[in-house]
XYZ file of C-alpha atoms in Angstrom:
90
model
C 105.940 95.944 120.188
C 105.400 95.233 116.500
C 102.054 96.172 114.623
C 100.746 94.295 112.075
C 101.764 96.511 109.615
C 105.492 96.056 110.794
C 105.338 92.122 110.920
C 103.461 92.257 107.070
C 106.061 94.745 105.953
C 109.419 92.503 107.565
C 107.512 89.074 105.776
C 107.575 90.833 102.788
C 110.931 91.334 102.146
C 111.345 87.394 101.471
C 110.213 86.834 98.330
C 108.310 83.476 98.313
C 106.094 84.483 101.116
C 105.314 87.857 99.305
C 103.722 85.572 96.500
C 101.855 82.932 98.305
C 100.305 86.528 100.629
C 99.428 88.198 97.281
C 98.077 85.157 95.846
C 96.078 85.050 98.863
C 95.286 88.295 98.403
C 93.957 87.561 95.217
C 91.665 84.428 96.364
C 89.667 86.461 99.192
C 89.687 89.527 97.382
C 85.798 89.663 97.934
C 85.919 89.179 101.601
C 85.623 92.255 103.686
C 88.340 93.829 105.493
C 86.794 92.880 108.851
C 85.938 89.061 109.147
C 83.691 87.095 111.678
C 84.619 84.343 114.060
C 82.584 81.514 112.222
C 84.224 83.015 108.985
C 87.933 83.215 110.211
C 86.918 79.442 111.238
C 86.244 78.347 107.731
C 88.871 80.074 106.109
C 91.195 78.832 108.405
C 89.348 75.451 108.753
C 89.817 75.224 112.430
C 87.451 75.272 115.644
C 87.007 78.623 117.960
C 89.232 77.075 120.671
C 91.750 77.009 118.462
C 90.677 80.502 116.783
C 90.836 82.047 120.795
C 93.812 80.201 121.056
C 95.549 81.796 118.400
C 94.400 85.459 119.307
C 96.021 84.900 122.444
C 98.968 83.825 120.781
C 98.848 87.136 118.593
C 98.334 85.689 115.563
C 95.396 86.952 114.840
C 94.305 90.694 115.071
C 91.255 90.653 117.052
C 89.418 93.705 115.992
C 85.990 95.012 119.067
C 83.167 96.436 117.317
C 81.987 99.607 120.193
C 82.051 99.217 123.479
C 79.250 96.761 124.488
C 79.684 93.666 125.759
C 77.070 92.279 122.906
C 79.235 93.766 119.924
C 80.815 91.872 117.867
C 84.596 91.344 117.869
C 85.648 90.906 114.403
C 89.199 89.386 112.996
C 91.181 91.795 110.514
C 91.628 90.152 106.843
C 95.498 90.849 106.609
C 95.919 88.793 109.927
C 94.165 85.428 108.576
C 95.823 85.828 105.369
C 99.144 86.260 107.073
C 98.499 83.028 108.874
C 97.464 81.301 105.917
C 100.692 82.257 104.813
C 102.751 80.936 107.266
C 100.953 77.891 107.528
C 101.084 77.534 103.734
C 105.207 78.059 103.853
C 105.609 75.297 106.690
């Protein structure tokens, strides 16, 4: 099982996707670390099936808030960037 930080560290090492990530990096610099569904929806410019979709998929690093059912799951920056990333590189 890979972590996040092992899959960001491995894409790294090619050199094109290291710039388009810190580019990215750059761009959403103001964004917090922790993002929303709605936001990871406009970033990403896709609808929540597809958002759930890709959590499932583990592309995205779905991040719960506590332990009630009424907080907030929120989606970690460095896994929307990474699929910007990929998505831009296609």
């Amino acid at each position: 099982y890979m972590t996040t930080k092992d899959i960001l560290e491995n894409k790294m090492l090619n050199s094109d996707w290291k710039q388009v990530y810190e580019e990215l990096c750059e761009q959403f610099k103001d964004e917090p670390r922790l993002l929303s569904g709605s936001r990871v929806n406009e970033i990403l410019d896709i609808g929540t099936t597809s958002r759930f979709n890709l959590t499932r998929a583990g592309k995205l690093t779905k991040v719960k808030l506590g332990e009630k059912i009424q907080h907030p799951a929120k989606y970690t920056k460095e896994s929307v960037l990474m699929l910007l990333c990929d998505w831009e590189l296609k």
